[in-house]
Amino acid sequence: MTVIKVETKPFENQKPGTGGLRKQTKVFMEPNYLENFVQASVSVRKNNGDILNSWVVGGDGRYPGKQVLGKIIKILVANGIKKVLVVGRDLIAPTPAISNIIKKYNTDGGFILSASHNPGGINGDFGIKVEMSNGGGAPEVITNAIYDETKVIKEYLSLDISDEDALNLPEVEYLDPIKDYADLMESMFDFDAIRDWFKAGHTFRFNAMNASTGPSAVEIFVNRLGAKREWILNSIPMDDFGGVHPEPNPTYAKDFFDDMMNGMADFGCACDGDGDRNMILGNKFYVIPSDCLAIMTKYHKLVPYYKNGLSGVARSIPTSSSVDRVAKSMGLDVYNTPTGWKFFASLLDAGKINLCGEESFGQGGDYIREKDGIFAILFWLNILARTGKTVEELVREMWNENGRIFYSQYSYEGVDKEKATKLWEDMKVANIDGKKYGNFEISKKEVFDYTDPVNGEVSKAQGVQILTKDNVRIFFRLSGTGTVGATIRLYIEKYENDASKFSLPAREYLKDIYVLVDEILGIKEIFGDIKPSAIN
Ligand code: VG1
Ligand code: CO
């Protein structure tokens, strides 16, 4: 077996986004497309002075992960990596389970073959998340350097053996993805209390959306906690997710959502394609992710892992300020980061925070460096079991104590890229301070630049924030995970302390503001009469 150099040409479009490089599957399957990116990632880590001895490869099981594994192994071994840990023979494991393995086995980094919540299969999307030795996504300094490298790459290293033979190289070791992860979860939560909660007759549904979490969910909820097997829905992973868009929210998990709104169970939950997101539902009750993080913060001491308290919490800036109110009332520090889990890593590494979350259905903690759907679900089960309260009671009590933050997220997916870029550039420079729209007066518009409080790294223009005189906060940015056209993300929140309004649906409460926001941004002017494709 000898190392060979394979000549290649750069691709123009290999800039990693919010969570790694994501493209349509067919783009990824162009000859050398994947190979270039893999080599560029390894080269950048080496140029950065990192010694790479061991590397983890995992994925959410989507096509063509299994089929390209041999190619990736050849490049890694040819670049001098002595040990390649493959998470699951079929390459099916949730992102948090892979993150755990990167950290637990002290490896130097990894690749997660996933496009997360994006649809999969030959007509869907594929992706690679580049992970650092802490088990978290590569920071912007690294992803920018990888992008630069992909623009000039001329060759990559490989081996003169077949992809098939690469799977059996002595450097390659296969790990069971489920056991380590299930053990970790069992070490953090009160499994006895949760078991009793199930025994007492409470009902549960978990929707794996035909993706990576099914097998872990069966092991944890059924085998270890005593839930019924038939409560775990869509639990057999498929390499195209059976055509489902595996994004757990009221838009893309509509049937499940409707079933829960019709009272299917006491507690319902779902995870996305790669298992780092979650949706939490009570009996006829929807918990928005921002409130979910606030509840987790409020009750953290009931979770054995957090029984000694938190040092702080963090949320991404588009996430509602619900958690801020809870955290401040408990004397905890709150940090606001840009969108993307990688921005939490330095705060977690430095011990400044132990819990964090995003409005996009993701929460997680300091035990790994990715968000974690099953973790959030177990957190809720732990709270339900230890308080004896229902999901709805927990959320309403919090609103009664702190007021309710009405919040909605509007996505315009797959719109014209040039027009979206124009909207973004216009908003960055728009001078609207003091301007009136209907009953609302803008007090301040600002571009959100972020300086990491731990390492001082600066990330410019992560979104535009608009505040009005009566406590409306609007946030606007372009998505970094879409693969077709552009996606506009718009977030609106308003604080309300009049308890008689707490039962209104958020969408209805924010209706008037939403119409004006459309006007403030000039969405209709630029795009004509378009409507959001998802409102959560
Ligand atoms: C979206 C979410 C963001 C999340 C990211 C990755 O990014 O808004 O909060 O971190 O997806 O999630 P964007 O740039 O499309 O808004 V995952 O589950 O795809 O790794
Ligand atoms: Co995901």
Coordinates of C-alpha atoms and ligand atoms in Angstrom, one line a residue:
M1 CA 0.0 0.0 0.0
T2 CA 1.5 3.3 -1.0
V3 CA 0.5 6.9 -0.7
I4 CA -0.5 8.5 -4.0
K5 CA -1.1 12.1 -5.0
V6 CA -4.2 12.7 -7.0
E7 CA -4.4 15.7 -9.2
T8 CA -7.5 17.9 -8.8
K9 CA -9.0 21.3 -9.6
P10 CA -10.6 23.7 -7.1
F11 CA -14.4 24.1 -6.8
E12 CA -15.7 27.6 -6.3
N13 CA -18.5 26.9 -3.9
Q14 CA -17.0 25.1 -0.8
K15 CA -17.6 27.8 1.8
P16 CA -18.8 26.1 5.1
G17 CA -22.0 27.7 6.5
T18 CA -23.6 27.7 9.9
G19 CA -23.0 24.0 10.4
G20 CA -20.4 22.8 8.0
L21 CA -20.4 22.4 4.2
R22 CA -23.9 21.6 2.8
K23 CA -24.9 21.1 -0.8
Q24 CA -27.3 19.2 -2.9
T25 CA -26.3 15.5 -2.8
K26 CA -25.7 15.6 -6.6
V27 CA -23.2 18.4 -6.1
F28 CA -21.4 16.4 -3.5
M29 CA -21.1 13.5 -5.8
E30 CA -19.2 15.3 -8.5
P31 CA -15.8 13.7 -8.9
N32 CA -13.3 15.1 -6.3
Y33 CA -15.8 17.4 -4.7
L34 CA -15.8 15.6 -1.4
E35 CA -12.2 14.6 -1.7
N36 CA -11.1 18.2 -2.1
F37 CA -13.0 19.4 1.0
V38 CA -11.7 16.5 3.1
Q39 CA -8.1 17.2 2.1
A40 CA -8.5 20.9 2.6
S41 CA -9.8 20.4 6.1
V42 CA -6.9 18.1 7.1
S43 CA -4.4 20.4 5.5
V44 CA -5.7 23.4 7.4
R45 CA -5.5 21.6 10.7
K46 CA -2.0 20.5 10.0
N47 CA -0.9 24.0 8.8
N48 CA -2.4 25.3 12.1
G49 CA 0.3 23.2 13.9
D50 CA -2.2 20.5 15.1
I51 CA -0.7 17.0 15.2
L52 CA -3.4 14.7 13.8
N53 CA -3.1 11.1 15.1
S54 CA -6.6 10.0 15.4
W55 CA -9.9 11.0 13.7
V56 CA -13.5 10.2 14.1
V57 CA -15.9 9.6 11.1
G58 CA -19.6 9.5 11.8
G59 CA -22.9 10.4 10.1
D60 CA -26.6 10.6 10.3
G61 CA -27.0 7.7 7.9
R62 CA -28.0 9.7 4.8
Y63 CA -27.0 8.7 1.3
P64 CA -24.1 8.5 0.3
G65 CA -22.3 8.5 3.6
K66 CA -21.7 4.8 3.7
Q67 CA -20.6 4.8 0.1
V68 CA -18.0 7.5 0.5
L69 CA -16.5 6.2 3.8
G70 CA -13.7 4.3 2.1
K71 CA -12.6 7.4 0.1
I72 CA -12.4 9.5 3.3
I73 CA -10.5 6.8 5.2
K74 CA -7.9 6.7 2.4
I75 CA -7.3 10.4 2.5
L76 CA -7.1 10.4 6.3
V77 CA -4.6 7.5 6.4
A78 CA -2.6 8.9 3.5
N79 CA -2.2 12.1 5.5
G80 CA -0.6 10.2 8.3
I81 CA -3.6 9.7 10.6
K82 CA -2.9 6.5 12.5
K83 CA -6.3 5.7 13.9
V84 CA -9.7 6.3 12.3
L85 CA -12.6 5.6 14.6
V86 CA -15.8 5.0 12.6
V87 CA -19.0 5.5 14.6
G88 CA -21.4 2.7 13.6
R89 CA -20.7 0.3 10.7
D90 CA -23.7 1.8 8.8
L91 CA -22.5 5.3 9.7
I92 CA -25.8 6.0 11.6
A93 CA -25.4 8.0 14.8
P94 CA -26.7 11.2 16.2
T95 CA -24.3 14.2 16.1
P96 CA -24.2 14.4 19.9
A97 CA -23.2 10.8 20.2
I98 CA -20.4 11.4 17.7
S99 CA -19.3 14.6 19.5
N100 CA -19.1 12.5 22.7
I101 CA -16.8 9.9 21.0
I102 CA -14.5 12.6 19.7
K103 CA -14.0 13.9 23.2
K104 CA -14.2 10.7 25.2
Y105 CA -11.5 9.0 23.2
N106 CA -9.2 12.1 23.1
T107 CA -9.1 12.2 19.3
D108 CA -7.8 15.1 17.2
G109 CA -11.1 15.8 15.4
G110 CA -13.7 14.4 13.1
F111 CA -16.1 14.6 10.2
I112 CA -19.8 14.3 10.6
L113 CA -21.4 13.3 7.3
S114 CA -24.8 15.1 7.6
A115 CA -26.9 17.9 6.4
S116 CA -28.7 17.9 9.7
H117 CA -32.4 18.9 9.3
N118 CA -32.2 19.2 5.5
P119 CA -34.0 16.5 3.4
G120 CA -31.7 13.6 2.3
G121 CA -31.4 11.2 -0.6
I122 CA -30.2 11.6 -4.1
N123 CA -32.5 14.6 -4.6
G124 CA -31.9 16.0 -1.1
D125 CA -28.8 17.4 0.6
F126 CA -25.6 16.1 1.9
G127 CA -22.9 17.7 4.1
I128 CA -19.8 17.5 6.2
K129 CA -19.4 19.1 9.6
V130 CA -15.7 19.5 10.5
E131 CA -15.2 18.9 14.2
M132 CA -12.3 19.9 16.4
S133 CA -10.7 17.8 19.2
N134 CA -13.2 19.2 21.7
G135 CA -16.0 17.5 19.8
G136 CA -17.4 20.8 18.5
G137 CA -17.7 22.4 15.1
A138 CA -14.7 24.2 13.7
P139 CA -14.6 27.9 14.5
E140 CA -14.7 30.5 11.8
V141 CA -10.9 31.0 11.7
I142 CA -10.6 27.4 10.7
T143 CA -13.6 27.2 8.3
N144 CA -12.4 30.4 6.5
A145 CA -9.0 28.9 6.1
I146 CA -10.5 25.7 4.8
Y147 CA -12.5 27.7 2.2
D148 CA -9.3 29.5 1.2
E149 CA -7.6 26.2 0.8
T150 CA -10.4 24.8 -1.4
K151 CA -9.9 27.7 -3.8
V152 CA -6.3 26.8 -4.5
I153 CA -6.1 23.0 -4.0
K154 CA -4.2 21.1 -6.7
E155 CA -3.9 17.6 -5.3
Y156 CA -5.0 15.4 -2.5
L157 CA -3.4 12.4 -0.9
S158 CA -4.9 8.9 -1.1
L159 CA -3.9 5.2 -1.1
D160 CA -3.5 2.8 -4.1
I161 CA -6.2 0.5 -2.7
S162 CA -9.9 0.2 -3.4
D163 CA -12.5 2.1 -1.3
E164 CA -13.7 -1.3 -0.2
D165 CA -10.3 -2.5 1.0
A166 CA -9.9 0.8 2.9
L167 CA -12.8 -0.2 5.2
N168 CA -10.7 -3.1 6.6
L169 CA -7.4 -1.3 7.1
P170 CA -5.7 -2.0 10.5
E171 CA -6.0 1.8 11.1
V172 CA -9.8 1.6 11.1
E173 CA -11.8 0.7 14.2
Y174 CA -15.6 0.6 14.4
L175 CA -17.4 1.7 17.5
D176 CA -20.9 1.1 18.8
P177 CA -22.5 4.5 18.7
I178 CA -25.3 3.8 21.1
K179 CA -23.8 2.4 24.3
D180 CA -21.4 5.2 25.1
Y181 CA -24.1 7.7 24.5
A182 CA -26.8 5.9 26.5
D183 CA -24.4 5.4 29.4
L184 CA -23.5 9.1 29.3
M185 CA -27.2 10.1 29.5
E186 CA -27.9 7.6 32.3
S187 CA -25.0 9.2 34.3
M188 CA -26.6 12.6 34.1
F189 CA -30.3 12.2 34.6
D190 CA -32.5 10.8 37.3
F191 CA -33.5 7.6 35.4
D192 CA -35.2 6.1 38.6
A193 CA -37.6 9.0 38.7
I194 CA -38.3 8.9 35.0
R195 CA -38.9 5.1 35.2
D196 CA -41.4 5.7 38.0
W197 CA -43.1 8.4 35.9
F198 CA -43.7 5.9 33.1
K199 CA -44.8 3.2 35.6
A200 CA -47.4 5.7 37.0
G201 CA -49.1 5.5 33.6
H202 CA -47.9 8.7 31.9
T203 CA -47.9 8.4 28.1
F204 CA -45.1 9.4 25.7
R205 CA -44.3 9.6 22.0
F206 CA -40.9 10.1 20.4
N207 CA -40.7 10.8 16.6
A208 CA -37.3 9.9 15.1
M209 CA -38.4 11.1 11.7
N210 CA -36.9 8.0 10.0
A211 CA -33.4 9.4 10.9
S212 CA -30.5 8.8 13.1
T213 CA -32.0 8.8 16.6
G214 CA -34.3 5.8 16.4
P215 CA -31.9 3.2 17.7
S216 CA -30.6 5.4 20.6
A217 CA -34.2 6.3 21.5
V218 CA -35.2 2.6 21.7
E219 CA -32.2 1.8 23.9
I220 CA -32.7 4.8 26.2
F221 CA -36.5 5.3 26.4
V222 CA -37.6 1.7 26.0
N223 CA -34.8 -0.6 27.2
R224 CA -33.5 1.6 30.0
L225 CA -36.6 3.6 31.0
G226 CA -39.5 1.4 30.4
A227 CA -41.4 3.3 27.7
K228 CA -43.5 1.2 25.3
R229 CA -41.8 0.2 22.1
E230 CA -44.8 1.5 20.0
W231 CA -44.3 5.0 21.4
I232 CA -41.1 5.4 19.4
L233 CA -42.3 6.4 16.0
N234 CA -40.5 6.3 12.6
S235 CA -37.6 4.7 14.4
I236 CA -35.9 2.7 11.6
P237 CA -33.3 5.0 10.0
M238 CA -33.5 5.3 6.2
D239 CA -30.8 6.8 4.0
D240 CA -33.3 9.3 2.5
F241 CA -35.5 9.6 5.7
G242 CA -38.3 8.1 3.7
G243 CA -38.7 11.4 1.8
V244 CA -39.5 13.2 5.1
H245 CA -38.0 16.7 5.7
P246 CA -36.4 15.7 9.1
E247 CA -36.8 19.1 10.8
P248 CA -38.8 18.7 14.1
N249 CA -41.1 21.8 14.1
P250 CA -44.8 22.5 13.6
T251 CA -44.2 23.0 9.9
Y252 CA -42.3 19.9 8.9
A253 CA -43.6 17.5 11.6
K254 CA -47.1 18.7 11.1
D255 CA -49.0 15.4 11.4
F256 CA -47.2 14.6 14.6
F257 CA -47.7 18.1 15.9
D258 CA -51.4 17.9 15.1
D259 CA -51.7 14.5 16.8
M260 CA -50.2 16.0 20.0
M261 CA -52.5 19.0 19.7
N262 CA -55.3 16.5 19.7
G263 CA -54.1 15.0 22.9
M264 CA -52.2 11.9 21.7
A265 CA -49.9 11.7 24.8
D266 CA -48.8 13.5 28.0
F267 CA -45.5 14.3 26.5
G268 CA -44.4 14.3 22.8
C269 CA -41.0 15.0 21.3
A270 CA -39.1 14.7 18.0
C271 CA -35.5 15.0 16.8
D272 CA -34.0 16.2 13.5
G273 CA -32.0 14.1 10.9
D274 CA -28.8 14.2 12.9
G275 CA -30.4 14.2 16.4
D276 CA -29.1 17.5 17.6
R277 CA -32.5 19.3 17.6
N278 CA -35.7 18.5 19.4
M279 CA -39.3 19.6 19.6
I280 CA -41.1 19.5 23.0
L281 CA -44.8 19.2 23.1
G282 CA -47.2 18.7 26.0
N283 CA -50.7 17.4 25.9
K284 CA -52.3 19.9 23.5
F285 CA -49.5 22.3 24.2
Y286 CA -46.5 23.6 22.2
V287 CA -43.3 24.7 23.9
I288 CA -41.3 27.1 21.8
P289 CA -37.6 26.3 22.0
S290 CA -36.8 29.7 23.6
D291 CA -39.1 28.9 26.5
C292 CA -37.7 25.4 26.6
L293 CA -34.3 26.7 27.4
A294 CA -35.8 29.0 30.1
I295 CA -37.6 26.1 31.7
M296 CA -34.4 23.9 31.7
T297 CA -32.6 26.8 33.4
K298 CA -35.3 27.3 36.0
Y299 CA -35.3 23.6 37.0
H300 CA -31.7 22.6 36.4
K301 CA -31.1 21.6 40.0
L302 CA -33.5 18.7 39.6
V303 CA -31.1 17.1 37.1
P304 CA -28.4 15.2 39.0
Y305 CA -25.7 16.4 36.6
Y306 CA -26.5 20.0 37.4
K307 CA -27.4 19.6 41.1
N308 CA -24.6 21.9 42.2
G309 CA -25.8 24.7 40.0
L310 CA -24.8 26.6 36.9
S311 CA -22.2 29.3 36.3
G312 CA -24.1 30.8 33.5
V313 CA -26.2 30.2 30.4
A314 CA -26.2 31.4 26.8
R315 CA -28.6 31.8 23.9
S316 CA -28.0 32.8 20.3
I317 CA -29.1 36.4 19.6
P318 CA -32.2 35.5 17.5
T319 CA -33.5 33.3 20.4
S320 CA -36.1 35.0 22.6
S321 CA -35.0 36.7 25.8
S322 CA -37.2 34.3 27.9
V323 CA -34.1 32.6 29.4
D324 CA -32.6 36.0 30.3
R325 CA -35.5 36.8 32.6
V326 CA -35.2 33.4 34.4
A327 CA -31.4 33.5 34.6
K328 CA -31.3 37.0 35.9
S329 CA -33.9 36.2 38.6
M330 CA -31.6 33.3 39.6
G331 CA -28.4 35.5 39.6
L332 CA -26.9 33.7 36.6
D333 CA -24.9 35.3 33.8
V334 CA -26.4 35.3 30.3
Y335 CA -24.4 35.5 27.1
N336 CA -25.8 36.3 23.6
T337 CA -23.9 34.7 20.8
P338 CA -24.3 34.6 17.0
T339 CA -26.4 31.8 15.4
G340 CA -24.5 28.5 15.2
W341 CA -23.5 26.1 18.0
K342 CA -19.8 26.7 17.4
F343 CA -20.1 30.1 19.1
F344 CA -20.9 28.4 22.4
A345 CA -17.8 26.3 22.5
S346 CA -15.3 28.8 24.0
L347 CA -17.8 29.8 26.7
L348 CA -18.4 26.1 27.5
D349 CA -14.6 25.3 27.4
A350 CA -14.0 28.2 29.8
G351 CA -16.6 27.1 32.2
K352 CA -18.6 30.3 31.9
I353 CA -21.8 28.6 30.9
N354 CA -23.2 25.1 31.4
L355 CA -26.4 25.3 29.5
C356 CA -27.2 27.0 26.2
G357 CA -29.7 27.0 23.3
E358 CA -31.0 28.4 20.1
E359 CA -34.5 29.2 18.9
S360 CA -34.1 26.7 16.1
F361 CA -35.1 23.7 18.3
G362 CA -31.7 23.1 19.9
Q363 CA -30.4 23.0 23.5
G364 CA -27.4 21.4 25.0
G365 CA -24.9 21.6 27.8
D366 CA -21.2 21.5 28.8
Y367 CA -20.7 17.7 28.7
I368 CA -20.2 17.8 24.9
R369 CA -19.8 20.5 22.2
E370 CA -22.9 20.0 20.1
K371 CA -26.5 20.5 20.8
D372 CA -28.4 17.4 21.8
G373 CA -32.0 16.5 21.1
I374 CA -32.3 13.4 23.4
F375 CA -30.5 15.3 26.2
A376 CA -33.2 18.1 26.0
I377 CA -35.9 15.5 26.0
L378 CA -34.5 13.6 29.0
F379 CA -34.1 17.0 30.8
W380 CA -37.9 17.5 30.4
L381 CA -38.7 14.0 31.4
N382 CA -36.5 14.5 34.5
I383 CA -38.4 17.8 35.3
L384 CA -41.8 16.2 34.7
A385 CA -40.9 13.2 36.9
R386 CA -39.5 15.2 39.7
T387 CA -42.1 18.0 39.9
G388 CA -45.2 15.9 39.0
K389 CA -46.4 18.8 36.9
T390 CA -47.5 18.8 33.3
V391 CA -45.7 20.4 30.4
E392 CA -48.3 23.1 30.2
E393 CA -48.3 23.8 34.0
L394 CA -44.5 24.3 33.9
V395 CA -44.7 26.8 31.1
R396 CA -47.7 28.7 32.4
E397 CA -46.2 29.0 35.8
M398 CA -43.1 30.6 34.3
W399 CA -45.2 33.0 32.3
N400 CA -47.1 34.0 35.4
E401 CA -43.8 34.6 37.3
N402 CA -41.9 36.5 34.6
G403 CA -44.3 37.6 32.0
R404 CA -44.6 36.0 28.6
I405 CA -42.2 36.7 25.7
F406 CA -44.4 36.3 22.6
Y407 CA -42.1 35.0 19.9
S408 CA -42.2 33.8 16.4
Q409 CA -39.7 32.8 13.7
Y410 CA -40.5 33.3 10.1
S411 CA -38.5 31.7 7.3
Y412 CA -38.7 32.5 3.6
E413 CA -36.9 29.4 2.2
G414 CA -35.3 29.1 -1.2
V415 CA -35.9 32.7 -2.4
D416 CA -34.0 34.5 -5.1
K417 CA -30.4 34.9 -3.9
E418 CA -29.6 38.3 -5.5
K419 CA -32.7 39.9 -4.1
A420 CA -32.1 38.4 -0.6
T421 CA -28.5 39.8 -0.7
K422 CA -29.9 43.2 -1.7
L423 CA -32.3 43.1 1.2
W424 CA -29.5 42.2 3.6
E425 CA -27.1 44.9 2.2
D426 CA -29.9 47.5 2.3
M427 CA -30.8 46.7 5.9
K428 CA -27.3 46.8 7.1
V429 CA -27.0 50.5 6.1
A430 CA -30.6 51.5 6.5
N431 CA -31.1 54.6 8.7
I432 CA -34.4 54.1 10.4
D433 CA -33.8 55.2 14.0
G434 CA -36.7 57.3 15.1
K435 CA -38.9 56.3 12.2
K436 CA -42.6 55.5 12.8
Y437 CA -44.4 52.5 11.3
G438 CA -48.1 52.4 12.3
N439 CA -48.1 52.5 16.1
F440 CA -44.4 51.5 16.4
E441 CA -41.4 53.8 16.6
I442 CA -38.0 52.4 16.0
S443 CA -35.6 53.3 18.8
K444 CA -32.5 51.6 17.5
K445 CA -31.3 49.6 14.5
E446 CA -27.9 48.0 14.8
V447 CA -25.7 45.5 13.0
F448 CA -24.8 42.7 15.4
D449 CA -21.0 42.2 15.5
Y450 CA -19.8 39.7 18.0
T451 CA -16.6 39.6 20.0
D452 CA -16.0 36.3 21.7
P453 CA -15.6 37.1 25.4
V454 CA -13.1 34.3 25.9
N455 CA -10.7 34.5 23.0
G456 CA -11.5 37.9 21.6
E457 CA -12.3 36.6 18.1
V458 CA -14.5 39.0 16.1
S459 CA -17.4 37.8 13.9
K460 CA -18.9 40.7 12.0
A461 CA -22.4 41.4 10.7
Q462 CA -24.2 38.3 12.2
G463 CA -27.6 39.9 11.7
V464 CA -29.5 43.1 12.1
Q465 CA -31.4 44.0 15.2
I466 CA -34.2 46.5 15.4
L467 CA -35.7 47.6 18.7
T468 CA -38.9 49.7 19.1
K469 CA -39.9 52.0 21.8
D470 CA -42.4 49.6 23.3
N471 CA -40.2 46.5 23.7
V472 CA -40.5 44.8 20.3
R473 CA -37.3 43.2 19.2
I474 CA -36.8 42.2 15.6
F475 CA -33.9 40.3 14.3
F476 CA -33.1 39.6 10.7
R477 CA -30.4 37.5 9.0
L478 CA -29.8 35.2 6.1
S479 CA -29.6 31.5 6.7
G480 CA -26.2 29.7 6.3
T481 CA -27.6 26.1 5.9
G482 CA -29.8 26.3 2.8
T483 CA -28.6 24.8 -0.5
V484 CA -30.9 26.4 -3.0
G485 CA -31.3 30.1 -3.5
A486 CA -31.3 32.0 -0.2
T487 CA -33.4 31.8 3.0
I488 CA -34.4 34.8 4.9
R489 CA -34.8 34.4 8.7
L490 CA -36.9 36.9 10.6
Y491 CA -37.5 36.7 14.3
I492 CA -39.9 38.9 16.4
E493 CA -40.4 39.0 20.1
K494 CA -42.5 41.2 22.4
Y495 CA -42.6 41.1 26.2
E496 CA -46.1 41.0 27.7
N497 CA -47.1 41.1 31.4
D498 CA -50.8 41.2 31.1
A499 CA -51.8 37.7 32.1
S500 CA -55.1 37.9 30.4
K501 CA -53.3 37.8 27.1
F502 CA -51.0 34.8 27.9
S503 CA -53.2 32.2 26.2
L504 CA -53.2 33.9 22.8
P505 CA -51.3 32.0 20.1
A506 CA -48.0 33.9 19.4
R507 CA -48.7 34.2 15.7
E508 CA -52.0 36.0 16.5
Y509 CA -50.5 38.2 19.1
L510 CA -47.6 39.3 16.8
K511 CA -49.8 39.6 13.7
D512 CA -49.9 43.5 13.6
I513 CA -46.2 43.7 14.3
Y514 CA -45.4 41.2 11.6
V515 CA -47.2 43.2 8.9
L516 CA -45.1 46.2 9.8
V517 CA -41.9 44.3 9.9
D518 CA -42.6 43.2 6.4
E519 CA -42.8 46.9 5.6
I520 CA -39.8 47.9 7.6
L521 CA -37.6 45.4 5.7
G522 CA -39.3 46.1 2.4
I523 CA -39.8 42.4 1.7
K524 CA -42.8 42.9 -0.5
E525 CA -41.2 45.7 -2.3
I526 CA -38.3 43.5 -3.3
F527 CA -40.0 40.1 -3.7
G528 CA -43.5 40.9 -4.5
D529 CA -46.2 39.1 -2.6
I530 CA -44.3 36.3 -0.9
K531 CA -45.2 34.5 2.3
P532 CA -43.0 32.7 4.8
S533 CA -42.7 29.0 4.0
A534 CA -42.3 28.2 7.7
I535 CA -43.5 29.9 10.8
N536 CA -42.5 28.4 14.2
Ligands
VG1_1 C1 -29.9 26.9 11.3 C2 -30.4 27.5 12.6 C3 -29.3 27.6 13.6 C4 -28.6 26.2 13.7 C5 -28.2 25.7 12.3 C6 -27.6 24.3 12.4 O1 -29.0 27.8 10.7 O2 -31.0 28.8 12.5 O3 -29.7 28.0 14.8 O4 -27.4 26.3 14.5 O5 -29.3 25.7 11.5 O6 -28.5 23.4 12.9 P1 -29.4 28.9 9.6 O7 -28.1 29.5 9.2 O8 -30.0 28.1 8.5 O9 -30.4 29.8 10.2 V1 -28.3 21.8 12.5 O10 -29.5 20.9 13.4 O11 -28.6 22.0 10.9 O12 -26.8 21.4 12.7
CO2 CO -29.2 19.0 13.2

